[in-house]
Coordinates of C-alpha atoms in Angstrom, one line a residue:
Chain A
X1 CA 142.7 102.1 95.2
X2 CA 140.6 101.6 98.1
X3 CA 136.6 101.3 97.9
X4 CA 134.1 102.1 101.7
X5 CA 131.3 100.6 102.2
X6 CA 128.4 101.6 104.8
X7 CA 127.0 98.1 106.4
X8 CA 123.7 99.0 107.0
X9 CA 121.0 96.7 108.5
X10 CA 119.4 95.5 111.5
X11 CA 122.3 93.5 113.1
X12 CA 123.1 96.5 115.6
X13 CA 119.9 95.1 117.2
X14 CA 120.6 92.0 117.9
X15 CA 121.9 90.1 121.2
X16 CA 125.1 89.2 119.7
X17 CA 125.5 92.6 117.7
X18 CA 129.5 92.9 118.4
X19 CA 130.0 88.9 116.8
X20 CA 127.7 89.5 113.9
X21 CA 128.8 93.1 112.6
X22 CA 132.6 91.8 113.4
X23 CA 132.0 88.9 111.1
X24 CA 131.0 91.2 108.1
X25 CA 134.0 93.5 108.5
X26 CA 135.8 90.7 108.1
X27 CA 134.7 89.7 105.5
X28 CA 134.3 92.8 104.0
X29 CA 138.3 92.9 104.6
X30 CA 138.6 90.1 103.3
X31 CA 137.0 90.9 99.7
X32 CA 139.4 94.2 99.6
X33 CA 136.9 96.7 100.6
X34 CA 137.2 98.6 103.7
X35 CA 134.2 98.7 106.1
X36 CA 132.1 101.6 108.0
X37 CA 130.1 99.5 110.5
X38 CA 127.3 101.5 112.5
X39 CA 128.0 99.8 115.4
X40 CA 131.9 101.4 115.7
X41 CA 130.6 104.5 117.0
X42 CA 131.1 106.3 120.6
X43 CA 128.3 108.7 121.8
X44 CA 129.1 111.1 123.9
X45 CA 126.2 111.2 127.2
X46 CA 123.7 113.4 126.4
X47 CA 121.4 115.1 128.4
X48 CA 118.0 113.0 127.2
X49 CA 116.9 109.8 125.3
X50 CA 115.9 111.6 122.5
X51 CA 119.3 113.6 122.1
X52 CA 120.9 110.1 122.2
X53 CA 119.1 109.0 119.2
X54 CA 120.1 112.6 117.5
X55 CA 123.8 112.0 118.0
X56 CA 123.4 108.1 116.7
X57 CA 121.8 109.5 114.0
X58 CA 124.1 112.2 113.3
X59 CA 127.3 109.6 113.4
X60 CA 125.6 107.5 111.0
X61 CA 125.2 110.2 108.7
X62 CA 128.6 111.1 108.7
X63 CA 129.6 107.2 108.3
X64 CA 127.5 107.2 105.5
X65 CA 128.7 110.0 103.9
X66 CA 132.9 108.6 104.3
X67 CA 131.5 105.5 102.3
X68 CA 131.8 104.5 98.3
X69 CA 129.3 102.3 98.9
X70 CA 126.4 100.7 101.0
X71 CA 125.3 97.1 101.1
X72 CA 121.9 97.1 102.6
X73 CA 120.5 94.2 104.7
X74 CA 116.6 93.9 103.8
X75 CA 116.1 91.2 104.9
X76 CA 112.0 91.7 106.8
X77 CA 112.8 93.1 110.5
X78 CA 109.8 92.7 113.0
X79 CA 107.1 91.9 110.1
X80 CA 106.5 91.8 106.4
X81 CA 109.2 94.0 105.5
X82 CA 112.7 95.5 105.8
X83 CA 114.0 97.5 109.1
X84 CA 112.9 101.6 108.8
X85 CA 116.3 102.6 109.6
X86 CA 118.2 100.5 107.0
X87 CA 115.8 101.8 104.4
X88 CA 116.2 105.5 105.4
X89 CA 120.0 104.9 105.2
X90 CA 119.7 102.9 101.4
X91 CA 117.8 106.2 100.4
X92 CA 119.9 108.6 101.7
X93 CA 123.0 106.5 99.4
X94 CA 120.7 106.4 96.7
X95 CA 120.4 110.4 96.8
X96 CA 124.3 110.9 97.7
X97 CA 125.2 109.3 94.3
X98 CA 126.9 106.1 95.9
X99 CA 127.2 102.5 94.8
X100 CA 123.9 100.9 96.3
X101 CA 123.5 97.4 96.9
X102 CA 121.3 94.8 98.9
X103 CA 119.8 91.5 100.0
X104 CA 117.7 89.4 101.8
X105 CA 117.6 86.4 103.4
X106 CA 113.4 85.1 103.0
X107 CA 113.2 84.0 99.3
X108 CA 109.8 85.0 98.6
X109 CA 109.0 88.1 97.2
X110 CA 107.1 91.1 99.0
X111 CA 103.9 89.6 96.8
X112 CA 104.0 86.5 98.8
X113 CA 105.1 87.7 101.8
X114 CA 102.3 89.7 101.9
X115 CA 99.6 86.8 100.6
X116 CA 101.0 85.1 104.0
X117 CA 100.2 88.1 106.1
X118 CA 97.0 87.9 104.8
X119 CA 96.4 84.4 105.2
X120 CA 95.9 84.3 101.4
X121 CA 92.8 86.2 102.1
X122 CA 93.4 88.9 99.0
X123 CA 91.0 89.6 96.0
X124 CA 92.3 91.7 92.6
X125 CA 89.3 94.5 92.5
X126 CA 87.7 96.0 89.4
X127 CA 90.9 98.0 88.8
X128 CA 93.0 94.5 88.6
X129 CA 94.7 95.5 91.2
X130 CA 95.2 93.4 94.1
X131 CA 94.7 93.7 97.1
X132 CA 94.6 92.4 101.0
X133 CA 91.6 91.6 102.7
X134 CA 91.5 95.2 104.6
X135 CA 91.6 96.8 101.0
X136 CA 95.9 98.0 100.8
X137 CA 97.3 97.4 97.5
X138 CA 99.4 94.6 97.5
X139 CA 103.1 95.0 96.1
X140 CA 103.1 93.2 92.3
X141 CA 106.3 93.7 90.7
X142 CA 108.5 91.1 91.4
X143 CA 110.4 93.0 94.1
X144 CA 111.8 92.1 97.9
X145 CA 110.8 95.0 99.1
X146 CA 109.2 98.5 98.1
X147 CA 109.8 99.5 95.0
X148 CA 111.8 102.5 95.9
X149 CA 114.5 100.3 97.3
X150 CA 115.1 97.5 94.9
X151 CA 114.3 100.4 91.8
X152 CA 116.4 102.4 93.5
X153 CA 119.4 99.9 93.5
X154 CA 119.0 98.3 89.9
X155 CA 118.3 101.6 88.5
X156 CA 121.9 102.5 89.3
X157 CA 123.6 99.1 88.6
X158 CA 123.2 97.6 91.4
X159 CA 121.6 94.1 92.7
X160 CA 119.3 92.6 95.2
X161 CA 120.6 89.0 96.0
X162 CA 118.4 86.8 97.5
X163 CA 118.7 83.9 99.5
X164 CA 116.5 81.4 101.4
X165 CA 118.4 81.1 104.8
X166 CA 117.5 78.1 107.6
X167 CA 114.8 80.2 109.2
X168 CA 116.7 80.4 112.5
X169 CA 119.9 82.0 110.6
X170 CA 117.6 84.7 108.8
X171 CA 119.7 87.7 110.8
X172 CA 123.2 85.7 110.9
X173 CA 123.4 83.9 107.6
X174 CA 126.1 86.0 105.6
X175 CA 125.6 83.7 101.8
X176 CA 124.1 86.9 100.3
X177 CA 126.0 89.5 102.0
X178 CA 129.2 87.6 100.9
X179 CA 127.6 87.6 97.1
X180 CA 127.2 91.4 97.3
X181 CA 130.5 91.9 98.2
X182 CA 132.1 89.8 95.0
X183 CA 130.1 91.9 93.1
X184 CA 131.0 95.4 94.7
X185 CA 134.6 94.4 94.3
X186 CA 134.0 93.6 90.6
X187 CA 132.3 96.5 89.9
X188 CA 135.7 98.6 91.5
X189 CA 137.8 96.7 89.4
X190 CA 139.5 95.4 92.5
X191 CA 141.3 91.8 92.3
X192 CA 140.0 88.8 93.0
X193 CA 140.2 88.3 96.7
X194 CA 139.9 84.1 96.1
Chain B
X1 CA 108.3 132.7 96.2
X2 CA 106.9 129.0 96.3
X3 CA 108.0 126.1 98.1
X4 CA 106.9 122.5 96.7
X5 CA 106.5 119.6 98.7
X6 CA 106.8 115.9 97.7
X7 CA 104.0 114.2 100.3
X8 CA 105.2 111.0 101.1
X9 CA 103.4 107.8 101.9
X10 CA 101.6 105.3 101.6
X11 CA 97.8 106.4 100.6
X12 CA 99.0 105.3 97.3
X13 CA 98.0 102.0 98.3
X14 CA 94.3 102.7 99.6
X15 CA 91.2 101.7 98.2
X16 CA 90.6 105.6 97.8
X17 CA 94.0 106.5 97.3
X18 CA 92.9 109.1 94.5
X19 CA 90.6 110.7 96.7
X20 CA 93.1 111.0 99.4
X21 CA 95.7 112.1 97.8
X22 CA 93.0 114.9 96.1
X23 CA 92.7 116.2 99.4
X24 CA 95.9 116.3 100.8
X25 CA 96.6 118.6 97.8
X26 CA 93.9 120.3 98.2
X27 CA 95.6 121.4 101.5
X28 CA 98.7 121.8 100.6
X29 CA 97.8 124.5 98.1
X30 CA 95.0 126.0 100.3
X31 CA 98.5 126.3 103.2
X32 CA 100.3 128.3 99.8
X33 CA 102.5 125.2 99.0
X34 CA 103.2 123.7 95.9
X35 CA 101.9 119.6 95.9
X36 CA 104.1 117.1 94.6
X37 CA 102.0 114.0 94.7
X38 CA 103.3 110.5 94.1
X39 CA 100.2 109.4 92.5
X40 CA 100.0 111.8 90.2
X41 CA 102.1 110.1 87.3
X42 CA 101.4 108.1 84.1
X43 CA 103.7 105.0 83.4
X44 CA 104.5 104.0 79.8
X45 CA 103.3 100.3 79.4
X46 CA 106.6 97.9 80.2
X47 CA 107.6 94.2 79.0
X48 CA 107.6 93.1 82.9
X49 CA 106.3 93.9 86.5
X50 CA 109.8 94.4 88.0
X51 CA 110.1 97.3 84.7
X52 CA 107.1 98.8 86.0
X53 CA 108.4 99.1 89.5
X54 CA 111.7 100.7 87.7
X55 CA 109.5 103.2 85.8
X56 CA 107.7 104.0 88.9
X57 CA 110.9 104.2 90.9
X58 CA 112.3 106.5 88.4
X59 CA 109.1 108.7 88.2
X60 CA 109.3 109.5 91.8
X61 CA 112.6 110.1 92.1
X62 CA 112.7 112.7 89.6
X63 CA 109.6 114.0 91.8
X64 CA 111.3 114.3 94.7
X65 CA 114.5 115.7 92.3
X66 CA 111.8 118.8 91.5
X67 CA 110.4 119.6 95.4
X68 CA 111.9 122.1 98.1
X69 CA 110.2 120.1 100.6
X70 CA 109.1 116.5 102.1
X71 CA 106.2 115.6 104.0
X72 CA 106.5 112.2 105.0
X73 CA 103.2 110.3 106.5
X74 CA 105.3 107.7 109.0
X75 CA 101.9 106.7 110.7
X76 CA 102.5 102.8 110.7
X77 CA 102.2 100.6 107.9
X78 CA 101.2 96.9 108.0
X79 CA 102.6 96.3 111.2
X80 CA 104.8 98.2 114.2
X81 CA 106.8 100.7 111.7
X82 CA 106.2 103.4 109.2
X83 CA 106.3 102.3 105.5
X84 CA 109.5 101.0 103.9
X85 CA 109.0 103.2 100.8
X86 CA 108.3 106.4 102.8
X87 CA 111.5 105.8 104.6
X88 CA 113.8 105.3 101.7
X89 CA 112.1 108.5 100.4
X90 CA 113.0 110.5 103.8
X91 CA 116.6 109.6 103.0
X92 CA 116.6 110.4 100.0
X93 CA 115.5 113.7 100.8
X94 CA 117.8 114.2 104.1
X95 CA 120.7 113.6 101.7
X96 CA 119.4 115.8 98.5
X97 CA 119.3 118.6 101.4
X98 CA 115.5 119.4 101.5
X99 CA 113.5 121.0 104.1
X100 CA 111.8 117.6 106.1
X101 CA 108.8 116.9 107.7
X102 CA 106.9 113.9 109.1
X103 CA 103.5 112.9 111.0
X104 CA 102.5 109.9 112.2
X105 CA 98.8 109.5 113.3
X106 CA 99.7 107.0 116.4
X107 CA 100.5 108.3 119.5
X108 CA 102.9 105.9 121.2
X109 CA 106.1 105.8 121.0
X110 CA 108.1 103.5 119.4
X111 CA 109.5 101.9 122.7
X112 CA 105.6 101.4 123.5
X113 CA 104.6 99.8 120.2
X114 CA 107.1 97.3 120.5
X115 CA 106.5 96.4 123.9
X116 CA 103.0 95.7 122.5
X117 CA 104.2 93.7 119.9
X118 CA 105.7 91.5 122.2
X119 CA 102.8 90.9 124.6
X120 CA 105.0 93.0 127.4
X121 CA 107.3 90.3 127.9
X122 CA 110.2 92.5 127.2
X123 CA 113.4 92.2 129.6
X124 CA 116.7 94.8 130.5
X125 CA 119.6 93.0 129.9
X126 CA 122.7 92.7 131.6
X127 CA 124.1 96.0 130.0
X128 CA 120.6 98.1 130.6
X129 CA 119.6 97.4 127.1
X130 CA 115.7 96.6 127.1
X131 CA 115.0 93.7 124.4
X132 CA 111.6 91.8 123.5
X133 CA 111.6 88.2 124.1
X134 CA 113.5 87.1 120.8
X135 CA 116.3 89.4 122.2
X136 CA 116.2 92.3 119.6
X137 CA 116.4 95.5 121.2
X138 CA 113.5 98.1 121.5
X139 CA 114.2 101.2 120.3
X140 CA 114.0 103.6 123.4
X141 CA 114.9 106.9 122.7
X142 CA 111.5 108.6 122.8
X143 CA 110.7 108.7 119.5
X144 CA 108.3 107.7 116.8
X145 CA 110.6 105.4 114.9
X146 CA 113.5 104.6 113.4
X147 CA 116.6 107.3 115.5
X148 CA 117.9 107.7 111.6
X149 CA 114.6 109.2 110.3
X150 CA 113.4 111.5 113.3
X151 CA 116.9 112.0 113.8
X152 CA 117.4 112.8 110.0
X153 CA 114.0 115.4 110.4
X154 CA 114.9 117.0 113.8
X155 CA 118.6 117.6 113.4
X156 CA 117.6 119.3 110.0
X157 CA 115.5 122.1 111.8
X158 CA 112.3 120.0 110.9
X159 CA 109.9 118.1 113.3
X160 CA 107.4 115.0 113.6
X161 CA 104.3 116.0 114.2
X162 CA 102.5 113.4 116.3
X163 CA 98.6 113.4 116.6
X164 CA 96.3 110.5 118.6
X165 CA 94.0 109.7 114.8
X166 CA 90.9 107.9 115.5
X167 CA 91.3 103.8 114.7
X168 CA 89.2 103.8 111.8
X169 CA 90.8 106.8 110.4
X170 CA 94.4 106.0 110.7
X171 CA 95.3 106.1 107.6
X172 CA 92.6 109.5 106.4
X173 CA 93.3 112.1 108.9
X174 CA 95.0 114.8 108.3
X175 CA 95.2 116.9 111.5
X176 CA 98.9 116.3 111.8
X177 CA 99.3 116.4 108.4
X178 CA 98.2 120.2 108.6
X179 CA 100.1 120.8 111.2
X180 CA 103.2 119.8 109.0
X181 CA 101.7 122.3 106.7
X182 CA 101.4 125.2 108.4
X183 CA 105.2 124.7 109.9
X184 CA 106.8 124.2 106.5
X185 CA 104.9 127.3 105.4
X186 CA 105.9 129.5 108.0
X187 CA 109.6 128.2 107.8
X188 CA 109.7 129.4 104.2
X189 CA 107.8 132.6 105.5
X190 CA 105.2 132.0 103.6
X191 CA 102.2 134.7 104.8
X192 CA 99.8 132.8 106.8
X193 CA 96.7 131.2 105.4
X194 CA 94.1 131.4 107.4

């Protein structure tokens, strides 16, 4: 028996893409699963920018859809939370009925996170609800990330691990991503890979 | 005939999030649509925060379950993207098979944004890949964000309706928002309106 798994997250951006997503797949390997990285993809040219980002888009899709499973990298891309395209791709697994899992490399919860972006400058109005100084709820409920994501992956049995990288390994460190994989190949009933 | 539409994002977390989301209803049954609103829910009390964010999770999943449609507000969110929640939701929706929409009420691109965020000192690397000063690549495809989510729309028949909102009224207007409206009505060939 042979479980996929969709590696989704932000490493496709970064200067040494081909090293970093060539580390998980093998380590993904080496845990018995079988990796679907977005960065093993050809486009074809096409014809404008936009149709580029179409047939990336479309590939990734069809990735997605091949895999058992995704393992989501959440960890806050560019700001306070998660990248947009890694969370797009954890919904669309969520919908498809797939194993769903993640994690993130900055300890704090989105609560704090967000107290920091603030520069603690928050207040809990009449409501009790609190908020940031320019009035936006912030996130209470002892998540990562938006609710949708993290509700979406323990609803179904899944986990967010979290773990408090060196700050200048927060896109390389691979502690959590290894952790989620353990627990995918657990979860298949695969054997022990150790 | 009716059509329903789940409106995604994040005016749930405004100060007047209930008056907001009152008028975006308003619309979307004035344009012969069915509103599906996110705010509009009532969450049994739960031992912990994180249960509450499960609750709500659930809640909204089994609103997007019920609705033919998504309208998904990517204007963004605490920073350079659209919110993380209201991408997980587009996803979800790409991948339950549901007619998709989105609007975002800044008018740059993504590829401009981030050059912003990095103070212009963005750079094309040795393989013509343009990447801010920490090295991550900028998105350059001419879209609003993330490839996978105005890819997901676009490919689907759908489109992202981009509108140049006043500053203080990024977050309240709802010019593109109608817009979105008034295309997902005549899709379904619903009569017109107005």
């Amino acid at each position: 028996m042979t479980l996929s798994v969709y590696l989704a997250g932000p490493e496709v951006f970064l200067p040494n893409a081909r090293q970093q997503i060539d580390r998980k797949i093998a380590l993904t390997r080496a845990a018995g699963l079988v990796p679907i990285a977005p960065g093993d993809l050809t486009i074809e040219p096409q014809p404008t920018k936009r149709r580029v980002g179409h047939a990336i888009s479309a590939v990734d899709e069809t990735m997605m859809d091949s895999a058992d499973a995704i393992i989501a990298n959440l960890t806050p891309y560019r700001g306070v939370s998660a990248d947009t395209g890694t969370c797009f791709e954890l919904g669309y697994m969520c919908a498809r009925g797939k194993l769903v899992y993640g994690y993130t490399n900055l300890a704090p919860d989105l609560r704090d996170r967000l107290i920091g972006y603030y520069d603690g400058k928050v207040h809990v109005d009449a409501d009790g609800v609190l908020r940031g100084s320019d009035g936006l709820t912030i996130d209470d409920v002892d998540m990562s990330d938006s609710l949708m994501m993290q509700g979406g992956i323990e609803r179904r049995g899944g986990q967010v691990v979290v773990h408090d990288a060196p700050p200048d390994q927060v896109f390389t460190d691979t502690t959590a991503f290894e952790i989620c994989l353990r627990l995918l190949a657990e979860r298949a009933g695969l054997p022990s890979s150790t």
